[in-house]
Coordinates of C-alpha atoms (C1' of nucleotides) in Angstrom, one line a residue:
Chain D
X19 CA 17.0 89.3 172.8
X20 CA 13.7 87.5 173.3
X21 CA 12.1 87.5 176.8
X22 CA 9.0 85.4 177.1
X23 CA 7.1 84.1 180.2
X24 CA 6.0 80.7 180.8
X25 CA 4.9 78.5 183.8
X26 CA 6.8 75.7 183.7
X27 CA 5.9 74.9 187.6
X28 CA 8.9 72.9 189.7
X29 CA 10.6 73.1 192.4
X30 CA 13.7 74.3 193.6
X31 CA 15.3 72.9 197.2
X32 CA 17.5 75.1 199.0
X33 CA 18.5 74.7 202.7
X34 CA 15.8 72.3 203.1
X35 CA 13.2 74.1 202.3
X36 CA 11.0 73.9 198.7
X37 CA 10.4 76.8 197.2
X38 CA 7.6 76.7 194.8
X39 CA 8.8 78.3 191.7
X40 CA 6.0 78.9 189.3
X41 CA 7.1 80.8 186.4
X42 CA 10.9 81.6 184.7
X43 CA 11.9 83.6 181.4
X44 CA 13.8 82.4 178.8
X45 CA 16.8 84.6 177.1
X46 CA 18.5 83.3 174.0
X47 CA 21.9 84.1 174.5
X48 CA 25.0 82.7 173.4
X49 CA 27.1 81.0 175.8
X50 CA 30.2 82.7 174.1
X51 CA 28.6 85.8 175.5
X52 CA 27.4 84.7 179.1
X53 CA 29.0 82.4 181.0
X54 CA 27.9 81.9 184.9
X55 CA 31.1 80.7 186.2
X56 CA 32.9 83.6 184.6
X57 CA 30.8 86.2 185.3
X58 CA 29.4 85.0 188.6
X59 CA 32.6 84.0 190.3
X60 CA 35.2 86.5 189.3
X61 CA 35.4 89.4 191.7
X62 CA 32.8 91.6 191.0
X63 CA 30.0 90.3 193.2
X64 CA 29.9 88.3 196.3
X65 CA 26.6 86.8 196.9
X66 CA 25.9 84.4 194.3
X67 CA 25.7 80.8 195.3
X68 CA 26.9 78.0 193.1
X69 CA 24.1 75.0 193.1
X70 CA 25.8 71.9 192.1
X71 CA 23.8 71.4 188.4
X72 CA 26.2 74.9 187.7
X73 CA 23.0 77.2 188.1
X74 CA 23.6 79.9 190.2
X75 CA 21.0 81.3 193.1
X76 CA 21.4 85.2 194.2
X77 CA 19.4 87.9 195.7
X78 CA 19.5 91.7 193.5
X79 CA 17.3 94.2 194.7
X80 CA 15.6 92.2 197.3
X81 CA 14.3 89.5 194.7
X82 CA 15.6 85.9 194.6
X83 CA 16.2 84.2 191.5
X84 CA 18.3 81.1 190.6
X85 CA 20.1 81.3 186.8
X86 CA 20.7 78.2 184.9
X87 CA 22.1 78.3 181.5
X88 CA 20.7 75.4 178.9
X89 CA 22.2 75.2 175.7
X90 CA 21.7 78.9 174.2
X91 CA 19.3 79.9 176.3
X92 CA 19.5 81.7 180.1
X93 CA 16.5 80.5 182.3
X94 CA 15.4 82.6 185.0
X95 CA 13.7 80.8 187.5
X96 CA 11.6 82.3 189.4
X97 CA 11.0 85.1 187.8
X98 CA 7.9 87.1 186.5
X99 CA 8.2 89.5 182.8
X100 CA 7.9 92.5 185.3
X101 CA 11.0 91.8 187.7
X102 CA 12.8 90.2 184.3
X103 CA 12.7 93.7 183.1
X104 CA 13.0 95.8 185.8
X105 CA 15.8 93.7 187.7
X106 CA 17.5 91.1 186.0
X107 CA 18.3 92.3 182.5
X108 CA 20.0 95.5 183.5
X109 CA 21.3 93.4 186.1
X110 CA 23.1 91.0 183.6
X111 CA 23.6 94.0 180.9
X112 CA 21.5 92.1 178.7
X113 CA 21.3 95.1 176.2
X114 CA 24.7 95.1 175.7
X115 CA 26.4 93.7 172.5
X116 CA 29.6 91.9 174.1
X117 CA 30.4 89.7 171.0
X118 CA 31.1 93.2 169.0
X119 CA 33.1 94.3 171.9
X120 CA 35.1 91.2 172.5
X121 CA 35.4 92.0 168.3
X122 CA 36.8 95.5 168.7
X123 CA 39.3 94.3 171.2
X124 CA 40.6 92.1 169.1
X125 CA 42.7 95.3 167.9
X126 CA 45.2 94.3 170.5
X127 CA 46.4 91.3 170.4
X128 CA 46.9 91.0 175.0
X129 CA 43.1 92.0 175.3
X130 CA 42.1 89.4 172.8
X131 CA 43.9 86.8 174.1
X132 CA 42.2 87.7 177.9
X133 CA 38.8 88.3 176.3
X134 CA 39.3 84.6 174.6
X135 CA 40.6 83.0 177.4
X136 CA 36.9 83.5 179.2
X137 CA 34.7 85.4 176.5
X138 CA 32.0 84.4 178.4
X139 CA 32.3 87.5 181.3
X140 CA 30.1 90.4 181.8
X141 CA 30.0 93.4 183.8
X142 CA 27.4 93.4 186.1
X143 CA 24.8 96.2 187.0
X144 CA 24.7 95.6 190.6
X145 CA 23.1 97.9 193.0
X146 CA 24.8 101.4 193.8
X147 CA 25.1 101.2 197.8
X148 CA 25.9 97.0 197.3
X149 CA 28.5 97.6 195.0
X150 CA 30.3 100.6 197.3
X151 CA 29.6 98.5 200.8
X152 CA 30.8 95.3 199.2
X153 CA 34.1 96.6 198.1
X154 CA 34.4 98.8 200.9
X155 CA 34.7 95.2 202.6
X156 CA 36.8 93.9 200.3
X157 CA 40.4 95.9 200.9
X158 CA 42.9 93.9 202.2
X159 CA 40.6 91.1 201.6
X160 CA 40.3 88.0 199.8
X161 CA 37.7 87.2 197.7
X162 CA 36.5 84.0 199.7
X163 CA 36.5 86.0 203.0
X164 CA 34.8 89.0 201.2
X165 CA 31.9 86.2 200.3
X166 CA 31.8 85.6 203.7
X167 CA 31.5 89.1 205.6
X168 CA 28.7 90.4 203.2
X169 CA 26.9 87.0 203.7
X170 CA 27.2 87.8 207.4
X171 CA 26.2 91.5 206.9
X172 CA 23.0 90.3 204.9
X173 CA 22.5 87.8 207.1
X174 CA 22.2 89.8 210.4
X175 CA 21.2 93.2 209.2
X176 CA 19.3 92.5 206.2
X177 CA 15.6 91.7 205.7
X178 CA 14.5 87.9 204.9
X179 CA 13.2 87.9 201.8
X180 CA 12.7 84.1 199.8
X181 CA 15.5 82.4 199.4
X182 CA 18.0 84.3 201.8
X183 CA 18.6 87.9 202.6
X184 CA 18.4 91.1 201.2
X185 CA 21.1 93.4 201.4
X186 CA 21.0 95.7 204.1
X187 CA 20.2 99.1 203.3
X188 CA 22.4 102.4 204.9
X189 CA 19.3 103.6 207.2
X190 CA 19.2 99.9 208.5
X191 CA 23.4 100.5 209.2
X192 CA 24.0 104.1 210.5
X193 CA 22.4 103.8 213.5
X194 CA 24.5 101.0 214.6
X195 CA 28.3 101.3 216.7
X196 CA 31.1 99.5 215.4
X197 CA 31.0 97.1 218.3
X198 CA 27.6 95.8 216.9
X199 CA 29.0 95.0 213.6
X200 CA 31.4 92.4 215.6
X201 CA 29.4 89.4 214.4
X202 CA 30.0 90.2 210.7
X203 CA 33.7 89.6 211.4
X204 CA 35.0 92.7 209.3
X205 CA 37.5 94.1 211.5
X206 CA 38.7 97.7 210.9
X207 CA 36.3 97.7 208.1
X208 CA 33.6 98.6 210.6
X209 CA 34.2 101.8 210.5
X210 CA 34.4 102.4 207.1
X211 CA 31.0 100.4 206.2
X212 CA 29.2 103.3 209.0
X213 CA 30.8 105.9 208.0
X214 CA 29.4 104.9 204.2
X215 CA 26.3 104.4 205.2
X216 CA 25.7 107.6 207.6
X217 CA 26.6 110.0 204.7
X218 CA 24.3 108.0 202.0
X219 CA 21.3 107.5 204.8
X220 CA 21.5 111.2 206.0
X221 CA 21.8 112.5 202.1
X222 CA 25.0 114.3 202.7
X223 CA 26.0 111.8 200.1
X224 CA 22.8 110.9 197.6
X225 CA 23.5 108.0 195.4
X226 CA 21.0 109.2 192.6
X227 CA 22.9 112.5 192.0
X228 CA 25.7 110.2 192.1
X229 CA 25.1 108.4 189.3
X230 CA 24.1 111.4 187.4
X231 CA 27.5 113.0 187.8
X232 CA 30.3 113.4 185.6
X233 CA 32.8 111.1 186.5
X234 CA 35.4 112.9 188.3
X235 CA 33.3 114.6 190.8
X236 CA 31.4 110.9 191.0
X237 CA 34.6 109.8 192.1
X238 CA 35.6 112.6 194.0
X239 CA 31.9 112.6 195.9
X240 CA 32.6 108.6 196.7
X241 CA 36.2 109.1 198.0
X242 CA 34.8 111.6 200.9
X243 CA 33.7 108.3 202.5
X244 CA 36.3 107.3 205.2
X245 CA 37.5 104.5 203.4
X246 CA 37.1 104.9 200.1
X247 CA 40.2 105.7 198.4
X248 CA 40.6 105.4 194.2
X249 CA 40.0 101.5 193.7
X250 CA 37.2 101.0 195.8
X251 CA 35.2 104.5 194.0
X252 CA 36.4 103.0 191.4
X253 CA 34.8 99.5 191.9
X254 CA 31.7 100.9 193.1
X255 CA 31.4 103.1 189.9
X256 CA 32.3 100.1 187.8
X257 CA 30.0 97.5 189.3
X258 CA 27.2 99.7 191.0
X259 CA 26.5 102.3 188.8
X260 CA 27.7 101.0 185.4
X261 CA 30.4 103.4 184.4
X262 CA 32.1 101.5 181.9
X263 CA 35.0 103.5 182.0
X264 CA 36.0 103.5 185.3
X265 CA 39.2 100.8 185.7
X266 CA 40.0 99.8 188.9
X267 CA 43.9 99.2 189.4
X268 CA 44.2 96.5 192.2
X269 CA 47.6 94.5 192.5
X270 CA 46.7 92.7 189.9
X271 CA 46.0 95.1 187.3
X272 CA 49.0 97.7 188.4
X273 CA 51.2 94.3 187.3
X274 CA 49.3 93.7 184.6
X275 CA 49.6 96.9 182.9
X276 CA 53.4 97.3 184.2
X277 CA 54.6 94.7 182.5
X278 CA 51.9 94.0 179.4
X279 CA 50.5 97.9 178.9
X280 CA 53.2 99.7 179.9
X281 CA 51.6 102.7 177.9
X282 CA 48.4 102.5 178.8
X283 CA 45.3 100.3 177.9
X284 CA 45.1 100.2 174.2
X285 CA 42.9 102.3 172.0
X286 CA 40.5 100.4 171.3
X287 CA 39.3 100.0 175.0
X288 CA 38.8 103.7 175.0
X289 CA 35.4 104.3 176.9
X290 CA 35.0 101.0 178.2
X291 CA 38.0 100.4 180.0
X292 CA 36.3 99.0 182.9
X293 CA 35.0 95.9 181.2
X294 CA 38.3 95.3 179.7
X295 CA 40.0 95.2 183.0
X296 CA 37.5 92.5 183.9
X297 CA 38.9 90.0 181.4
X298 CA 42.1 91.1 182.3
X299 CA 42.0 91.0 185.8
X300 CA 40.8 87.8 185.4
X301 CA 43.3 86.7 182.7
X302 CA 45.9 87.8 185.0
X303 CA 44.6 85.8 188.5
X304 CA 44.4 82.6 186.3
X305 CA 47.9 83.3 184.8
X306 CA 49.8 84.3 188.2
X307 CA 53.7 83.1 186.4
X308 CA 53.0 85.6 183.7
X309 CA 53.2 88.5 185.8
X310 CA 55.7 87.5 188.9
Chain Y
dC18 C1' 53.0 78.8 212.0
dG19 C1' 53.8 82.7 208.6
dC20 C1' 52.2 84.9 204.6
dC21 C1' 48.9 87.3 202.1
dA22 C1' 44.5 89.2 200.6
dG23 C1' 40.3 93.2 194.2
dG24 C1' 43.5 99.1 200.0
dC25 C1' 43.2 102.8 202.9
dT26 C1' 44.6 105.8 206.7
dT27 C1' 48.2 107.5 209.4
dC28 C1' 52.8 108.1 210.5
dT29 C1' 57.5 109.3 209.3
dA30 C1' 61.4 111.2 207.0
Chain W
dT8 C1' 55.0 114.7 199.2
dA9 C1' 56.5 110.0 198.8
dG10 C1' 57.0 105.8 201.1
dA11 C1' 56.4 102.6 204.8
dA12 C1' 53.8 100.9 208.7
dG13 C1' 49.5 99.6 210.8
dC14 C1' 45.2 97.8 210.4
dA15 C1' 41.5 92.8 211.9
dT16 C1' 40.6 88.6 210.3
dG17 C1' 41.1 84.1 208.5
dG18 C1' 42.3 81.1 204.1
dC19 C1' 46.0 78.6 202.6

DNA sequence: CGCCAGGCTTCTA
DNA sequence: TAGAAGCATGGC
């Protein structure tokens, strides 16, 4: 992977205003291996925007960027070698080798067909109390809606930052009642967002030791949260804190595996179940007839 | 209008 | 202890 800074100076127009953007990095990467539609737009984040070139514009960890792929390459826009490294390549899992993965699960013949069908996803590295909130929002959801409350929930309780709003943290929620959550429009969700972020802003529930956990008490820990039952740990523990092995079973999976794996994902998943649910999840939306 | 949505809690048998 | 009902809201 090559990362290299340059100031190509342009702008970039969004909501009618100009933002100056003064430098961008370059990442050779093929675009069998990163694809913004498929990784952007396939239920495991909510808040990137689709520009109409196909670039994407999002907000991780309070910095704005907007992603634009060209050829090989991934431009950055917007973004200096600092926040490149310390936001945006974990982000993407840029140190990840997915063409050898997509390779060893072509030992099962489904899973390659789903990792074909769009080779071009990633798991993302989004951020630990995002990830949990967001899919706390998202049961009994769809994923347009979902877009919709936590663009709503940035919107009134986060912090303007360029280009939008920065997600809002759990001291910024905890204080607040229910009632006052009314304008993001998440219904009995409410609740479970506050109780979320009570336990993470009073430490009764500390996202670092979290992460540091072995998995089952990382899932037990999460599941405390009024809430949060297995796939939404699981889907914060997936997306937020990069456990690769953590496979979240939504409707769409359970059939999926029922009728395609009824033993089991295959061996050659082992370890990294989680990002072959992703294509499959995703194989499995796009193929609705397959699985009644 | 009715059905359903990347589920979970609560109630019931 | 398993299974169904209830839950707010709105996209289709």
């Amino acid at each position: 992977m090559e990362g290299k800074g340059c100031y190509n100076r342009e702008n970039f127009r969004k909501e009618g205003v100009i933002l100056p953007i003064l430098e961008e990095i370059a990442v050779t990467l093929p675009r069998a291996d990163l694809d913004l539609d498929e990784t952007l737009d396939c239920g495991q984040c909510f808040r990137w925007e689709r520009q109409e070139d196909g670039s994407y514009t999002g907000i991780v960890r309070g910095r704005f960027c907007r992603v634009e792929r060209q050829g090989d390459r991934v431009l950055f826009h917007g973004v200096d070698e600092d926040d490149f490294q310390r936001v945006w390549r974990p982000y993407f899992d840029l140190d990840r080798d997915y063409g050898s993965l997509k390779a060893q699960f072509s030992c099962d013949p489904i899973l390659a067909e789903a990792a074909r069908f769009a080779p071009g996803i990633r798991i993302l590295r989004q951020e630990p109390w995002e990830a949990l909130c967001s899919f706390i929002l998202s049961q009994n959801n769809n994923i347009k809606r979902i877009k919709g409350l936590v663009a709503r929930l940035c919107a009134h309780f986060g912090d303007p930052v360029e280009g939008g709003f920065s997600f809002p943290t759990p001291e910024r929620l905890a204080p607040l009642s229910p009632e006052d959550l009314a304008p993001v429009r998440c219904g009995f969700r409410a609740g479970y967002v506050l109780d979320a972020a009570r336990r993470v802003a009073s430490g009764q529930i500390d996202l670092d030791a979290v992460a540091a956990m072995d998995i089952d008490d990382a899932r037990e820990v999460l599941q405390q949260i009024h809430g949060v039952g297995p796939k939404v740990a699981e889907c914060a523990l997936l997306y937020g804190f990069g456990r690769m092995e953590c496979c979240p079973m939504d409707v769409w999976m359970k059939k999926c595996i029922s009728t395609l794996f009824p033993c089991g994902l295959p061996p050659c998943s082992q370890g990294v179940e989680g990002i072959a649910q992703q294509y499959l999840f995703h194989y499995s939306r796009c193929h609705p007839v397959l699985f009644r």
